[in-house]
Coordinates of C-alpha atoms in Angstrom, one line a residue:
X1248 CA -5.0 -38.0 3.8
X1249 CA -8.4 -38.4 4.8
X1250 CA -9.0 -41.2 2.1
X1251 CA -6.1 -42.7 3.3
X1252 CA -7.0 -42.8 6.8
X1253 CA -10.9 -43.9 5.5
X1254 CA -9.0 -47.0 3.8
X1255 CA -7.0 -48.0 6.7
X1256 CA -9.9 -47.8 8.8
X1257 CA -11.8 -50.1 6.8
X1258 CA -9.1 -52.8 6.2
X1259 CA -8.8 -52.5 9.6
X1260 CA -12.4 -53.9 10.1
X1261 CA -12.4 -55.9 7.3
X1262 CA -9.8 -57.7 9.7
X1263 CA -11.5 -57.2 12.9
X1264 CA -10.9 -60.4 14.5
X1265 CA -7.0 -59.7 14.4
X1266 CA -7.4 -55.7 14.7
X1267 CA -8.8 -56.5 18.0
X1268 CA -6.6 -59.3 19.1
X1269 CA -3.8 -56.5 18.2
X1270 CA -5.5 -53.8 20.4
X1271 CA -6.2 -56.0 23.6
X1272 CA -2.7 -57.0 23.0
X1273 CA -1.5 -53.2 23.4
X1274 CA -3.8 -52.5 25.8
X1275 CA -3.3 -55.4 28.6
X1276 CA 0.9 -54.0 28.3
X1277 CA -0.4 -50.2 29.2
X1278 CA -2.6 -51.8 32.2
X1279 CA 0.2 -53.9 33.3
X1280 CA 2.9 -50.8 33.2
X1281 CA 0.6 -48.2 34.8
X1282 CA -1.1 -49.9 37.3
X1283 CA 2.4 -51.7 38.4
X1284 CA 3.7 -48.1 38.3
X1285 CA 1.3 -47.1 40.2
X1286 CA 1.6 -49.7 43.1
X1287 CA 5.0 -48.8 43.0
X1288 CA 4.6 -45.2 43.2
X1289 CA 2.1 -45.2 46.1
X1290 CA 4.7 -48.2 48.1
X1291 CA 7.5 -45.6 47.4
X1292 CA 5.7 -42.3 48.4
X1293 CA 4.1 -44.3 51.6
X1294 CA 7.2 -45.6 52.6
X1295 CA 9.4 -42.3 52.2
X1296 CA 6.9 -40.3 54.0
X1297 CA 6.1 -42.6 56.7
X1298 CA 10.3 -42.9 57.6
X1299 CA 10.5 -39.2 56.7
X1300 CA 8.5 -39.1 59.8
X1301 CA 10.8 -41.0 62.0
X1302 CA 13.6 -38.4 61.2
X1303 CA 14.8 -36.2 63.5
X1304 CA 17.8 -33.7 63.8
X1305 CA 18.8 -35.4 67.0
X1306 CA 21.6 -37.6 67.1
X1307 CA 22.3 -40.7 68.5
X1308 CA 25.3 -41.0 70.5
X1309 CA 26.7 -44.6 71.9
X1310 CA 29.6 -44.7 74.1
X1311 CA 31.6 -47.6 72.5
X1312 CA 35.4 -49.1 72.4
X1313 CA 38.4 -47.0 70.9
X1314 CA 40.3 -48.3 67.8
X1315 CA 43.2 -45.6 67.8
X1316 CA 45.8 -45.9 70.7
X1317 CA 46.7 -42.3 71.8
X1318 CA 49.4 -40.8 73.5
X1319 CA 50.4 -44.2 74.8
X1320 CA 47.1 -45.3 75.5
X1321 CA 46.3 -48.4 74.0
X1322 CA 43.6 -49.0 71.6
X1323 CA 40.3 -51.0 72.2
X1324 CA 39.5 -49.2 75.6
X1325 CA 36.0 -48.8 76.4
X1326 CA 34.4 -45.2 76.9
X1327 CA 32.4 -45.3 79.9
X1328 CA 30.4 -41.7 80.2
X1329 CA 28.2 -40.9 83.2
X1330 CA 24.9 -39.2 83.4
X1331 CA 26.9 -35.9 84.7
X1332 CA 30.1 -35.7 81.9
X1333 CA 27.2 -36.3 79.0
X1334 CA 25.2 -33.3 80.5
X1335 CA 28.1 -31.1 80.4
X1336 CA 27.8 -31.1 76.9
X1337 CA 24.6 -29.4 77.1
X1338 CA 27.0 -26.0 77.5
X1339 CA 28.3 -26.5 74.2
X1340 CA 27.3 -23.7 72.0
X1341 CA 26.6 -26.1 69.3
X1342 CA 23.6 -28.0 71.3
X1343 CA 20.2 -26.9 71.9
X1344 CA 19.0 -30.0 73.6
X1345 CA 20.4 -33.6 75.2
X1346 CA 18.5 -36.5 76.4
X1347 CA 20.5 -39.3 78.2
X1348 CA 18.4 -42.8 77.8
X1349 CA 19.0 -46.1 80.2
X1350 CA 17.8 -49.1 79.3
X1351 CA 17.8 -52.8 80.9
X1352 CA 16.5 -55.5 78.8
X1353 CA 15.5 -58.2 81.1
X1354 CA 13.6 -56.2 83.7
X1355 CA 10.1 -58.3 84.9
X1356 CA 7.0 -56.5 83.8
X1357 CA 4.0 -58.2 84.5
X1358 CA 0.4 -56.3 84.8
X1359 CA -1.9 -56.4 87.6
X1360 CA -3.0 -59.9 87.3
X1361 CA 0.8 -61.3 87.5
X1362 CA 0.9 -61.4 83.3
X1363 CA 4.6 -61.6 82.2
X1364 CA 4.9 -58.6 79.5
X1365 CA 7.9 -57.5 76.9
X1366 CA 10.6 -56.6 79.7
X1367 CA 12.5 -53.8 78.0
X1368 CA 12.2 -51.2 80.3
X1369 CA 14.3 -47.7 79.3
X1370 CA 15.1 -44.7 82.0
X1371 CA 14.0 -40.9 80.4
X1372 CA 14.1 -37.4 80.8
X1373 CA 11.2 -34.8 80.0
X1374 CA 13.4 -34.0 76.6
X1375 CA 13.3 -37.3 75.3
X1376 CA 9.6 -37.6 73.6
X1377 CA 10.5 -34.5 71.7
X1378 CA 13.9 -34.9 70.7
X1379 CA 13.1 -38.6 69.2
X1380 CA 10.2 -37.1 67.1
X1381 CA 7.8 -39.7 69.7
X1382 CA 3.8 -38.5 69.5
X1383 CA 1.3 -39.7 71.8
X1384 CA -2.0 -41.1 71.7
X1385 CA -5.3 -38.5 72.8
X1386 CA -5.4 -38.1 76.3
X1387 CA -1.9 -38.9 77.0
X1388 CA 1.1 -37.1 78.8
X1389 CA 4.6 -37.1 78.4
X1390 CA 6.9 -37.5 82.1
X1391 CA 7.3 -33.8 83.1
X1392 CA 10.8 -32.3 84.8
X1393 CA 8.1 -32.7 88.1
X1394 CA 7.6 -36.0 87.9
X1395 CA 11.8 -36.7 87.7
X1396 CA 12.3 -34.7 90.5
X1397 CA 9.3 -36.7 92.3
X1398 CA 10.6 -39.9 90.9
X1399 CA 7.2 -40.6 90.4
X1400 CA 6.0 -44.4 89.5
X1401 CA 4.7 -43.3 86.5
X1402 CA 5.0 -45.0 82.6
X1403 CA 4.7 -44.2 78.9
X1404 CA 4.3 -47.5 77.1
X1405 CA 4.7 -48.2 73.1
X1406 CA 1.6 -48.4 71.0
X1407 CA 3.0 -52.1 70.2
X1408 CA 3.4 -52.9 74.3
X1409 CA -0.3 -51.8 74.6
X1410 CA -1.6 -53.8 72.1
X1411 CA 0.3 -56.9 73.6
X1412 CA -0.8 -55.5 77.3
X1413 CA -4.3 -54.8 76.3
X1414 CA -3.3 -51.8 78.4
X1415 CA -4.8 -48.4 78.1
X1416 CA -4.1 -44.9 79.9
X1417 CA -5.0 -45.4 83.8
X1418 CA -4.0 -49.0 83.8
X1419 CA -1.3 -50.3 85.7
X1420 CA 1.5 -52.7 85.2
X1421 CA 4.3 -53.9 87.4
X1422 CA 8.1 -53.3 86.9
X1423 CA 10.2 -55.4 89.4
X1424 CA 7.1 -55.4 91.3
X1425 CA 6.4 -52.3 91.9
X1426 CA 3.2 -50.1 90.6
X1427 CA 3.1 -47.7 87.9
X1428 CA 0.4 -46.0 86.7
X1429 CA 0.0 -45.8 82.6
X1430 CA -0.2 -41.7 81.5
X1431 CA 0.8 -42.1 77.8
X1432 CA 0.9 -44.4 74.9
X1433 CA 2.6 -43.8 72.1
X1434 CA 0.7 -43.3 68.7
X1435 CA 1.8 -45.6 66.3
X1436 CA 3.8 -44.7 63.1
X1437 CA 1.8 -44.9 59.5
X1438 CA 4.6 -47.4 58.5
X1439 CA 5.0 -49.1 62.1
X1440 CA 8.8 -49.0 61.7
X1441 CA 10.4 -47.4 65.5
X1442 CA 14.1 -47.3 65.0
X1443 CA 14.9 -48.1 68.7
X1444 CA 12.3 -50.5 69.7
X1445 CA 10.4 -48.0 71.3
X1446 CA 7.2 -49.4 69.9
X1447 CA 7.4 -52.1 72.8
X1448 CA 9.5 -50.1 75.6
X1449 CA 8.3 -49.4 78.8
X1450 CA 9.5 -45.6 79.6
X1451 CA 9.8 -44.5 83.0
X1452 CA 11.6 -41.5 84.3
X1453 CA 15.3 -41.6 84.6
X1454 CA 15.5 -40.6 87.8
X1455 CA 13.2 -43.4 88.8
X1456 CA 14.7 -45.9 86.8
X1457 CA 18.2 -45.1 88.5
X1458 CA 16.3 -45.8 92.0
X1459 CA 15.7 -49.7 90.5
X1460 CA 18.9 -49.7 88.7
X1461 CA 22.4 -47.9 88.2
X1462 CA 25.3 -47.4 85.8
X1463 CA 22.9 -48.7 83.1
X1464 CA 23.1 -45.9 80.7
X1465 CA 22.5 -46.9 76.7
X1466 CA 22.9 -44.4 74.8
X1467 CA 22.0 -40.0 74.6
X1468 CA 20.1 -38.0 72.2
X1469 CA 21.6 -34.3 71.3
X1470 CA 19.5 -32.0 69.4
X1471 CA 22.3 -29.2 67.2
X1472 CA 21.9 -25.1 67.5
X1473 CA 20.1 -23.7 64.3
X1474 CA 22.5 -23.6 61.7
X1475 CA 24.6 -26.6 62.9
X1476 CA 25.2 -29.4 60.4
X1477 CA 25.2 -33.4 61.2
X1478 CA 28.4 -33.7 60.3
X1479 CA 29.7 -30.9 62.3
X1480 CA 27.4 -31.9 65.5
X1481 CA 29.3 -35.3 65.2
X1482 CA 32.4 -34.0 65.1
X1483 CA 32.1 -31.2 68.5
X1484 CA 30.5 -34.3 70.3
X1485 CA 33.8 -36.8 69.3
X1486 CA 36.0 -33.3 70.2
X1487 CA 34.3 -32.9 73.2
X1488 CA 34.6 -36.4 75.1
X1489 CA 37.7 -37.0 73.7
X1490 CA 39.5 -34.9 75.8
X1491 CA 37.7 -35.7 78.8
X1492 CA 38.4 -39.6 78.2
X1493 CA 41.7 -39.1 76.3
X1494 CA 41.2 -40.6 72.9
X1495 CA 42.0 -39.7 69.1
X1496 CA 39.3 -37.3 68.2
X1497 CA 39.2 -38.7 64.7
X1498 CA 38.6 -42.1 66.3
X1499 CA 34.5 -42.2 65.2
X1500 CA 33.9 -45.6 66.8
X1501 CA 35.1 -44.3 70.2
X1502 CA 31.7 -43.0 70.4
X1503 CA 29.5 -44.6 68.2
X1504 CA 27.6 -41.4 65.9
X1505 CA 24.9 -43.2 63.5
X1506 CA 24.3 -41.1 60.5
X1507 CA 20.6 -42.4 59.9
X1508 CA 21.1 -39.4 56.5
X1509 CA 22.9 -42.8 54.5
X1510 CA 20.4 -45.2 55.4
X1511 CA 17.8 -43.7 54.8
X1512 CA 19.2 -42.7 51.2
X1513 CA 19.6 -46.3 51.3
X1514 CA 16.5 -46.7 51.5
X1515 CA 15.0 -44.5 49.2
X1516 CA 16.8 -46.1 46.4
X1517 CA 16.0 -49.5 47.1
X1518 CA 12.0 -48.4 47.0
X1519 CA 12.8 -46.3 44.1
X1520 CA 14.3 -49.6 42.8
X1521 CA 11.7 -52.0 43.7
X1522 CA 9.2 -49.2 41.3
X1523 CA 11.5 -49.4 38.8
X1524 CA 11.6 -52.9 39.0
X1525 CA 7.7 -52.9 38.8
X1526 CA 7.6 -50.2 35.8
X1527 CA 10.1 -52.6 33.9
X1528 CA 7.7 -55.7 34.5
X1529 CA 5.2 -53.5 32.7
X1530 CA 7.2 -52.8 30.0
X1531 CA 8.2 -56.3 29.5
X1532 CA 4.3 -57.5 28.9
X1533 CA 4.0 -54.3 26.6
X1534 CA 6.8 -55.3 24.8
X1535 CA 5.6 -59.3 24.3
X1536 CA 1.8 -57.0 23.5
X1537 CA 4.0 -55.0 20.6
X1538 CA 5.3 -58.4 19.2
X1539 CA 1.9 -60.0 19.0
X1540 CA 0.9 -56.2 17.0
X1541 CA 3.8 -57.2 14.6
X1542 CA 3.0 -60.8 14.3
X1543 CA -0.6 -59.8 13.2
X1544 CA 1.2 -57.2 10.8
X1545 CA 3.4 -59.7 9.2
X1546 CA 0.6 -62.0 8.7
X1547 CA -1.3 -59.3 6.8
X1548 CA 1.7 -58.7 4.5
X1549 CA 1.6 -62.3 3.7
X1550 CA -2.6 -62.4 3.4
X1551 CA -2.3 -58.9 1.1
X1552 CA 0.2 -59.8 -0.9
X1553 CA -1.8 -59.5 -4.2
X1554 CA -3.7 -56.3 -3.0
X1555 CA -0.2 -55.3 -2.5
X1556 CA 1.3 -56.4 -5.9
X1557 CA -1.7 -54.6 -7.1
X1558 CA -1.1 -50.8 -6.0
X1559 CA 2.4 -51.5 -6.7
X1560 CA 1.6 -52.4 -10.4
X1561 CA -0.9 -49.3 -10.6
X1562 CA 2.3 -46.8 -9.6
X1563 CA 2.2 -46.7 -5.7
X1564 CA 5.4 -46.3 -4.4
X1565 CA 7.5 -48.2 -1.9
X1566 CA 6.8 -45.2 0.4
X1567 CA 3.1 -45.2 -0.1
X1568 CA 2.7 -48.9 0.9
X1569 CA 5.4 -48.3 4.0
X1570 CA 3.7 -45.8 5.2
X1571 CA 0.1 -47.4 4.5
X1572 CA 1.3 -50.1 6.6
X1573 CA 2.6 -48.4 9.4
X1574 CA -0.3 -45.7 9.7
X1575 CA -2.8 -49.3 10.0
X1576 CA 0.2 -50.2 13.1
X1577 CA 0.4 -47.3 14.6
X1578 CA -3.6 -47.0 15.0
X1579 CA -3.9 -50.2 15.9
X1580 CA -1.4 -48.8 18.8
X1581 CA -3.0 -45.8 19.5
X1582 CA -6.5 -47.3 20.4
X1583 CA -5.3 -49.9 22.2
X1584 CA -3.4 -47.1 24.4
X1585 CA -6.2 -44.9 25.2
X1586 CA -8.1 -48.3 25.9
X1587 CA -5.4 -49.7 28.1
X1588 CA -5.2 -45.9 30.1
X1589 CA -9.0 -45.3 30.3
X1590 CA -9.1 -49.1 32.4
X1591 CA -5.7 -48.6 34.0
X1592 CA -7.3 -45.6 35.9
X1593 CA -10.3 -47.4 36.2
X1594 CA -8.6 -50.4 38.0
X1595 CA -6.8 -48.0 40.3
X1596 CA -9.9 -45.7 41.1
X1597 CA -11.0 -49.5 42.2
X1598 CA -8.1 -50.5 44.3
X1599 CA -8.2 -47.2 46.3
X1600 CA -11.8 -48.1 46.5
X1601 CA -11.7 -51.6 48.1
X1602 CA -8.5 -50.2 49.6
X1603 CA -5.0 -51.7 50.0
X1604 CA -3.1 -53.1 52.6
X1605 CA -1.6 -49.6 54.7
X1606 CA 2.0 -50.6 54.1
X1607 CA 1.1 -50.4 49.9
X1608 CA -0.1 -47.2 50.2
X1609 CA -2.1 -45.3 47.8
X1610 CA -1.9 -46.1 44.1
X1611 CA -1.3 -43.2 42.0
X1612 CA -0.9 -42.4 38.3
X1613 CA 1.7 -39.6 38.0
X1614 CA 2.5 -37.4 34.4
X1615 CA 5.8 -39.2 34.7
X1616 CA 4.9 -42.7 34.7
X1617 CA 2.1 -41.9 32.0
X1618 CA 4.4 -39.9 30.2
X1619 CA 7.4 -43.0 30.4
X1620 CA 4.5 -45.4 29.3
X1621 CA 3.8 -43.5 26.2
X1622 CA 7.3 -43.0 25.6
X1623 CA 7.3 -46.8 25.4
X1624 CA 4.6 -47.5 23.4
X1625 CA 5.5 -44.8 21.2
X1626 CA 8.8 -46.7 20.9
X1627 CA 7.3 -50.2 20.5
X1628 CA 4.4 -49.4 18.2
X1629 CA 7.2 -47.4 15.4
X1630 CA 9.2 -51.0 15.5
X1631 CA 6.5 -52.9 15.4
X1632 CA 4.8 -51.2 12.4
X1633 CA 7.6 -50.7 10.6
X1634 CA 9.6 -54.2 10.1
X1635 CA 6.6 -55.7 8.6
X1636 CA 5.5 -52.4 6.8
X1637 CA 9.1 -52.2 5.5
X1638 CA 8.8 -56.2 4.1
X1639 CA 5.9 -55.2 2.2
X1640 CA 7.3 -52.2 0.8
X1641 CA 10.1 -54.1 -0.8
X1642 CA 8.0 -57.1 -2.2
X1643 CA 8.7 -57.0 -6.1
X1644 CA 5.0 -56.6 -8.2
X1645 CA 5.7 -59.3 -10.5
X1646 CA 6.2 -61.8 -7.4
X1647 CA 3.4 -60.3 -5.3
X1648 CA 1.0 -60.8 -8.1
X1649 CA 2.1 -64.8 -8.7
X1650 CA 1.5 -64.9 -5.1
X1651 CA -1.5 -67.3 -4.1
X1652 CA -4.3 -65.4 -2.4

């Protein structure tokens, strides 16, 4: 064996000009397929963590338009709910917590020099930071239960609105002309995605907001009991209004319950997908690296034909020359693998160096992918080295000996 593995070693570098061609050609696939892996796996776990983040057990609640009729009652009714039937759900023994938002999208916000800002201006209570998962910046506050009974002219503005603003906390900016005084900015999310806008709101307290305008309530947030499934939550909320605003209590558009569970699964998978996709763009330039290793191991069939003819006429077997040929194959593979992972972590150690843009996350090798890659090139390298090994296995003595050298 160790002769054996001596004389493949030196007809290796008797042929080093195609042994090398052969290795860089193995070794560019593994770079391609780990690094993409890796720039997939560090999108997917950046992505999935940063919207991870923007889940809450709250649910979102829209009063919306019936599609049953019921008891008479035609269908397609709209479901208007005040600020006093929505807190009456806060009895239920299945809530721990409700938050009811108004909103008004063309209110005039200007700042103290008479700049027109983003006018989407929503109404909140003291609940509403929490139960929306919403941090703040240092040196910010939240509205209190003080300042809505105060109706104080006070604002929390969206990291995003700031930016725009060039505001900061003590500043001031105008709604519908009137004062109010900046106490909290919202810190922004590691993937910037706000799933209602509140990136670029300006947040006053409900109370306050009801003084500028009425009846113009968008939407509540209710927070389930410990224990309490989503699904269940959804359906004691559609119980609960629909016999105070007679409708079908299986009608789930009546009040409009988002479960945010599917798209964020939705999600997931199309990240997963996109490394996947990635991972398979690696394999594919391993794969056209593993034809250019059989290409070179066809073309020294043809070039040894002779020495082949040779050992065949001296009593080496079929399975002596197969397997000669695919040892030379397979370590043609092998060193062009460790070469390709050695620089595939060295490329990566360099990208998380010179770092990426924040939305590509952190590139990261996992066992998996490495794992997968060998897999591959474990796969690849045997078909490679076998076809041609297997074509000089089967050449007939006399033949190979006529053959011209």
């Amino acid at each position: 064996m160790i002769m054996s593995l001596q004389q493949i070693v030196q007809i290796l570098l008797a042929h080093r000009l195609r042994s090398a061609l052969a290795i860089i050609a193995i070794g560019w696939g593994i770079i391609s397929i780990l690094v993409l892996v890796a720039l997939g796996e560090g999108f997917y776990l950046f992505n999935t963590q940063s919207l991870q983040m923007l889940i809450s057990d709250s649910q979102m609640a829209f009063p919306n338009y019936t599609t049953k009729p019921w008891q008479g009652l035609p269908a397609g009714r709209e479901i208007t709910l005040s600020e006093r039937e929505i807190r009456a759900l806060e009895q239920h023994p299945s809530i721990s917590g409700l938050s009811v938002i108004h909103g008004i999208w063309d209110a005039k916000v200007t700042d103290v020099r008479g700049r027109a800002l983003p006018g989407y201006v929503s109404g909140i209570d003291y609940h509403f930071l929490a139960l929306r998962n919403l941090h703040l910046t240092t040196a910010s506050r939240g509205i209190y239960a003080v300042d809505q009974q105060k109706h104080a002219k006070i604002a929390v503005v969206g990291w995003q609105f700031a930016q725009v603003g060039r505001l900061s906390i003590g500043d001031t900016i105008k709604v519908n002309k009137i004062p109010f005084s900046i106490l909290g900015i919202t810190k922004q999310q590691e993937s910037g995605v706000s799933i209602y806008h509140e990136n670029n709101q300006v947040m006053i307290s409900s109370n306050t907001f009801n003084d500028l305008w009425k009846n113009k309530l968008q939407y509540f947030l209710v927070k389930p009991a410990e224990g309490i499934q989503a699904a269940v939550l959804r359906m004691h909320i559609l119980s609960f209004f629909a016999k105070q605003k007679y409708f079908d209590s299986s009608d789930t558009e009546a009040i409009n319950l988002p479960d945010l569970s599917d798209n964020f699964q939705f999600i997931h998978a199309l990240f997963r997908g996109i490394q996947i996709f990635l991972g398979a763009s690696g394999a594919m330039t391993l794969a056209v690296g593993t034809l250019g290793v059989a290409n070179i191991m066809f073309l020294s069939v043809i070039e040894r034909t002779r020495e082949i003819g040779v050992c065949l006429a001296i009593g080496a077997t079929k399975g002596v020359i197969l397997r000669q040929f695919i040892f030379e194959g397979v370590l043609l593979v092998v060193l062009g693998t460790i070469i390709g992972i050695l620089i595939s972590y060295l490329i990566v150690m360099l990208l998380n160096y010179i770092g990426l843009p924040e939305w590509l996350g952190t590139p990261v090798i996992t066992l998996p992918s490495l794992g997968w890659s060998l897999l591959v090139t474990t796969l690849f390298a045997l078909l490679a080295a076998y076809f041609p090994a297997k074509r000089a296995a089967n050449l007939t003595p006399v033949i190979a000996l006529n053959a011209r050298a």
